[in-house]
Coordinates of C-alpha atoms in Angstrom, one line a residue:
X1 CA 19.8 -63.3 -37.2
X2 CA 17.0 -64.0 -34.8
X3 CA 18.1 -66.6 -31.9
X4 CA 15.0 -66.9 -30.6
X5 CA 13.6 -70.9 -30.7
X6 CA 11.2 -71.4 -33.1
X7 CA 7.8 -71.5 -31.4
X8 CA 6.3 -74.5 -33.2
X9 CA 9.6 -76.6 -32.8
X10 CA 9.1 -80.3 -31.3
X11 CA 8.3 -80.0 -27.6
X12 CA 11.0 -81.6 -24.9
X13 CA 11.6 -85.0 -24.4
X14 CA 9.7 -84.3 -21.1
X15 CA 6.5 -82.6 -22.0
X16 CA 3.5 -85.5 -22.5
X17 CA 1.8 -85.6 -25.9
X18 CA -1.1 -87.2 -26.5
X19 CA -2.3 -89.2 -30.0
X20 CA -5.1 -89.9 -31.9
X21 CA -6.5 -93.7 -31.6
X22 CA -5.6 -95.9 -34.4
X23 CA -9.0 -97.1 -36.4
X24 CA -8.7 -100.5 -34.7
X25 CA -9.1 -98.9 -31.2
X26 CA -11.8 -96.6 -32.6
X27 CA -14.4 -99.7 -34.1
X28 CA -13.3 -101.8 -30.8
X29 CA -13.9 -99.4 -28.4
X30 CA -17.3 -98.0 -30.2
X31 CA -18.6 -101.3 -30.7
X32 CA -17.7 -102.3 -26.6
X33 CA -19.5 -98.7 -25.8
X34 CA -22.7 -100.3 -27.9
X35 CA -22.3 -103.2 -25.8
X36 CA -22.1 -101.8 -22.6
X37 CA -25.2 -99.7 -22.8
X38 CA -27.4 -102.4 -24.0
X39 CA -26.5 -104.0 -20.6
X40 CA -26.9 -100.8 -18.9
X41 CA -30.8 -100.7 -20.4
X42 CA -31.6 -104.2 -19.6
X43 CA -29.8 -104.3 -15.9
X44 CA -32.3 -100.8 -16.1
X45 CA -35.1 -102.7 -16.9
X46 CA -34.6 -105.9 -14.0
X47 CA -34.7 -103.3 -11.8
X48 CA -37.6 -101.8 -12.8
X49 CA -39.7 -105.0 -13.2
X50 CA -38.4 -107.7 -10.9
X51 CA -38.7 -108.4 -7.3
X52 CA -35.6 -109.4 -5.6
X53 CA -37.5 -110.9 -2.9
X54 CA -39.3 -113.6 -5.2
X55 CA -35.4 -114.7 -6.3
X56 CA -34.2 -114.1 -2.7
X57 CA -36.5 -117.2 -1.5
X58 CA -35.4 -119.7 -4.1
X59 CA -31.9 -119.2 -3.4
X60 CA -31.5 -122.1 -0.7
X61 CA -33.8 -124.3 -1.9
X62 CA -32.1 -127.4 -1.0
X63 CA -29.8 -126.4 1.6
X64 CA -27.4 -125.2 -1.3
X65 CA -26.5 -121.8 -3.1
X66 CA -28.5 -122.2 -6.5
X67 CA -25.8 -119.8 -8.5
X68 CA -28.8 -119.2 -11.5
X69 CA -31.1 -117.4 -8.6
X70 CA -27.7 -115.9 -6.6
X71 CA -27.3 -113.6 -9.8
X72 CA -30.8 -113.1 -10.8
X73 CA -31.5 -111.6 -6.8
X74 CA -27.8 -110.1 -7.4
X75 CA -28.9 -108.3 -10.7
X76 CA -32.5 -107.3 -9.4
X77 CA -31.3 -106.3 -5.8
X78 CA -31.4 -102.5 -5.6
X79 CA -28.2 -101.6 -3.8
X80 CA -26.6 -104.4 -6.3
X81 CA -28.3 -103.4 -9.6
X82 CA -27.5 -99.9 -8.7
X83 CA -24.1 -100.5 -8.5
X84 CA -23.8 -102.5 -11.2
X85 CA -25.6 -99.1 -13.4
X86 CA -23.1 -97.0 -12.1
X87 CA -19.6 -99.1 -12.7
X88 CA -21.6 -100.0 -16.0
X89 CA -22.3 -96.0 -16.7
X90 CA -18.6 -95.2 -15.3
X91 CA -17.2 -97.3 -18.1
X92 CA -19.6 -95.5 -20.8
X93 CA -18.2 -92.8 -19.5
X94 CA -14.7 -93.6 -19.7
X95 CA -15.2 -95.0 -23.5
X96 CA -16.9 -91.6 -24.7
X97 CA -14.2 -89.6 -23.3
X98 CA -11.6 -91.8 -25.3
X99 CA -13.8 -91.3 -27.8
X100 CA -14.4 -87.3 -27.9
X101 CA -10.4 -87.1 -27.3
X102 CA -9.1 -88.9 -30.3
X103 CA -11.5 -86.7 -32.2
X104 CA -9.9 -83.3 -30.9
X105 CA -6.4 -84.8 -31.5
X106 CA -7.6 -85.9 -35.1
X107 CA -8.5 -82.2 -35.8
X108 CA -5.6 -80.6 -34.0
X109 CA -2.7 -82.7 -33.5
X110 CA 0.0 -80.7 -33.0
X111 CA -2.3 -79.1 -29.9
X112 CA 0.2 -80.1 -26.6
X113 CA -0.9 -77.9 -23.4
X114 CA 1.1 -77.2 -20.9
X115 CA 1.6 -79.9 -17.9
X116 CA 0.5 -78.1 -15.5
X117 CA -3.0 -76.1 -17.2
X118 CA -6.3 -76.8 -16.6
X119 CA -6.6 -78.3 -20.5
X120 CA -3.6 -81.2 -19.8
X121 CA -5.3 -82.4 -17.0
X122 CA -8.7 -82.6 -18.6
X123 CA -6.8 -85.0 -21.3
X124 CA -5.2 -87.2 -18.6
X125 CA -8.8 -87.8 -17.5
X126 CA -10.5 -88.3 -21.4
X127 CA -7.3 -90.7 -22.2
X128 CA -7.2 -93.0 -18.9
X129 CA -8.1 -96.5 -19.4
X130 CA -11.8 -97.4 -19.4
X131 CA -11.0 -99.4 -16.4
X132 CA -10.0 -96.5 -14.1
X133 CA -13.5 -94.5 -14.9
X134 CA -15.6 -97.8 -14.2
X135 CA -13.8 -97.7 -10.6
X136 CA -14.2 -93.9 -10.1
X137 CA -17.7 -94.3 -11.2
X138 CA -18.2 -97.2 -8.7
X139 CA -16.8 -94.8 -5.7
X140 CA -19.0 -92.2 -7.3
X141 CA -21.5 -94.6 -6.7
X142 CA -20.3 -94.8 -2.9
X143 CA -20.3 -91.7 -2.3
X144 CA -24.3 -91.8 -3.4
X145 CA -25.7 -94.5 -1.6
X146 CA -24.1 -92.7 1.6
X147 CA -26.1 -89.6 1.4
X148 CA -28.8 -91.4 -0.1
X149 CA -29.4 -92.2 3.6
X150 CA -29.5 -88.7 4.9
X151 CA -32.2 -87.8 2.2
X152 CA -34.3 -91.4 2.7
X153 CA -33.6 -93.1 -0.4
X154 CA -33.6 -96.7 1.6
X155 CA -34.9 -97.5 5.5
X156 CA -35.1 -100.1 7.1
X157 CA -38.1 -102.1 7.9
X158 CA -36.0 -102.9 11.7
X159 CA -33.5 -100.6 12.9
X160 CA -31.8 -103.4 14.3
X161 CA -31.8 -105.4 11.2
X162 CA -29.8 -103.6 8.5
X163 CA -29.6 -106.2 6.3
X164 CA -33.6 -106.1 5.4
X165 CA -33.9 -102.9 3.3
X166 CA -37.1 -102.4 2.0
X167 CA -37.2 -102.1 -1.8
X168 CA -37.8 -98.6 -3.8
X169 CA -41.1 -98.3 -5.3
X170 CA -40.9 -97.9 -9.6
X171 CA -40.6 -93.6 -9.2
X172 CA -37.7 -94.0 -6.5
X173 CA -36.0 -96.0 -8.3
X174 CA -36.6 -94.5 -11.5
X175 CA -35.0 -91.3 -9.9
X176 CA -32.5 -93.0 -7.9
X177 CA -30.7 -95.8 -10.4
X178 CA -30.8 -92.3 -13.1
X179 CA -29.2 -89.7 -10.6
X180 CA -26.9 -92.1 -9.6
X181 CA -25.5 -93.3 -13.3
X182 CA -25.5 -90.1 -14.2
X183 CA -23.4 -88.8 -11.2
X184 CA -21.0 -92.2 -12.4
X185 CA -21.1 -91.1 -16.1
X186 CA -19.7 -87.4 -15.5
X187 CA -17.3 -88.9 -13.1
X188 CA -16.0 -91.3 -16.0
X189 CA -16.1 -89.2 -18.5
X190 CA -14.2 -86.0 -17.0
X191 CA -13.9 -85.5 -13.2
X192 CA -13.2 -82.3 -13.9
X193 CA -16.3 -81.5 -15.2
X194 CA -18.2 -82.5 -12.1
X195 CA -16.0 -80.7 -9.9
X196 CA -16.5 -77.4 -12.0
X197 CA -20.3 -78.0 -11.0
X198 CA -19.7 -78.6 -7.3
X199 CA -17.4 -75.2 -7.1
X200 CA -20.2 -73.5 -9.2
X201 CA -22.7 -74.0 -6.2
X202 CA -22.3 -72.1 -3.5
X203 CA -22.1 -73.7 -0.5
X204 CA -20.6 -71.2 2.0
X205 CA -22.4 -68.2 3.6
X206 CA -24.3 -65.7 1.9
X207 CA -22.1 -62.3 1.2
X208 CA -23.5 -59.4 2.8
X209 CA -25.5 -57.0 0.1
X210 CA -23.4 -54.0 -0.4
X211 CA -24.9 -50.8 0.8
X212 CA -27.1 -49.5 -2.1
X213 CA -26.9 -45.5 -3.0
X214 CA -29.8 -44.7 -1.4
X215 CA -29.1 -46.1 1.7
X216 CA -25.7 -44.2 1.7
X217 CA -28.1 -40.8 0.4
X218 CA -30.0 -41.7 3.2
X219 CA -27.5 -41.6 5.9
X220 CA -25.5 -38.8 4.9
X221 CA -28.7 -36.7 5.1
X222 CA -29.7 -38.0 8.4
X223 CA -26.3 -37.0 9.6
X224 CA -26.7 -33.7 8.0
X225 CA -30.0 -32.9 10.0
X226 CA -28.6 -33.8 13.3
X227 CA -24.9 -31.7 12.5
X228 CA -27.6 -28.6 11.7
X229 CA -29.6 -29.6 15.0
X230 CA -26.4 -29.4 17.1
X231 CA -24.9 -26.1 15.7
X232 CA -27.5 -23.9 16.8
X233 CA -26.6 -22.3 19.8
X234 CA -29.2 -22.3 23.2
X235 CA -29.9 -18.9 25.0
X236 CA -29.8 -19.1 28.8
X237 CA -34.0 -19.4 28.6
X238 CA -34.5 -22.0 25.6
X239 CA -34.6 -19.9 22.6
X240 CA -32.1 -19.4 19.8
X241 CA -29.7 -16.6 20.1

């Protein structure tokens, strides 16, 4: 009789398993993703069409904060609205993921990788709460608006006033408010996924090119010519004995 376990026996009380979503969470969390990216288009579209600075002047109108205009200059803003794109693109994210998980699970259910492989970590990622990839979308977000500095995204019309950044023209920040919720979206969906694309580029120094045949052909003849030019011997008045 064969004592070995039997392979597709229940796993241990200590190895995670993940399930499909019931319907309920299915139709809830579709009809939120819906939702969501309608927002997503019309914060898009503020920030395409408004001026911040026309809601920025009617904001202490009479020597009080006028809340209406606070989150119309809020929404419009660039740094804000950006933001906003990338929580709001985070969460997207995070809802697709939950989304493309269940799926898998619904087609194999009895799949359980192992807790430490590449596959278990990806599904602790597409099963997280929708709230934890609107956060890591937000630092994604961070992380943008600080290099967006190094490449010029946003000056300043003073150096010594930070606060009075000069808004993006309708290209920038077509470019800009896209690169950025898309960076936000791959980081709430999977941030695996976006760190298999940063160790795919190669950011190190170049290899040296191995030596090529004919280089090495090359050589060993030279060396050949000068080993035959060496051998001969000299007579005593310059010839070749």
């Amino acid at each position: 009789m064969n004592s070995d376990p039997d392979i597709s026996a229940s796993p241990p009380s200590n190895q995670s398993t993940f399930s499909e979503l019931s319907t309920t969470s299915k139709i809830t969390k579709t009809a939120l993703g819906v939702v969501l990216l309608l927002g997503w288009f019309l914060l898009f579209i503020f920030g395409m069409s408004l001026d911040s600075s026309d809601f920025r002047k009617c904001i202490f109108l009479n020597d009080a904060i006028d809340p209406g205009y606070l989150l119309l200059f809020a929404v419009t803003f660039t740094p804000t609205n950006s933001a906003m794109l990338a929580s709001l693109a985070g969460v997207l994210g995070g809802i697709t993921s939950n989304l493309a998980a269940s799926n898998e699970f619904h087609h194999s259910p009895t799949k359980r990788p192992a807790p430490n492989s590449e596959d278990f970590e990806r599904y602790v990622y597409m099963t997280e709460s929708p709230l934890v990839s609107m956060l890591r979308g937000f630092i994604a977000y961070l992380i943008f608006i600080a290099g967006s500095y190094l490449t010029n995204f946003t000056i300043t019309t003073d150096p010594k006033n930070a606060a009075d950044i000069v808004g993006l023209s309708a290209s920038s920040y077509f470019k800009f408010a896209v690169s950025v919720s898309l960076l936000a979206y791959i980081a709430g969906y999977d941030p695996s996924r976006l760190k298999g694309l940063i160790n795919s580029i190669n950011f190190g120094k170049k290899e040296t090119a191995p030596p090529t045949d004919r280089t090495v052909v090359t050589h060993q003849k030279t060396e050949s010519v000068e080993v035959a030019k060496s051998s001969a011997p000299v007579a005593s008045n310059g010839q070749s004995a």
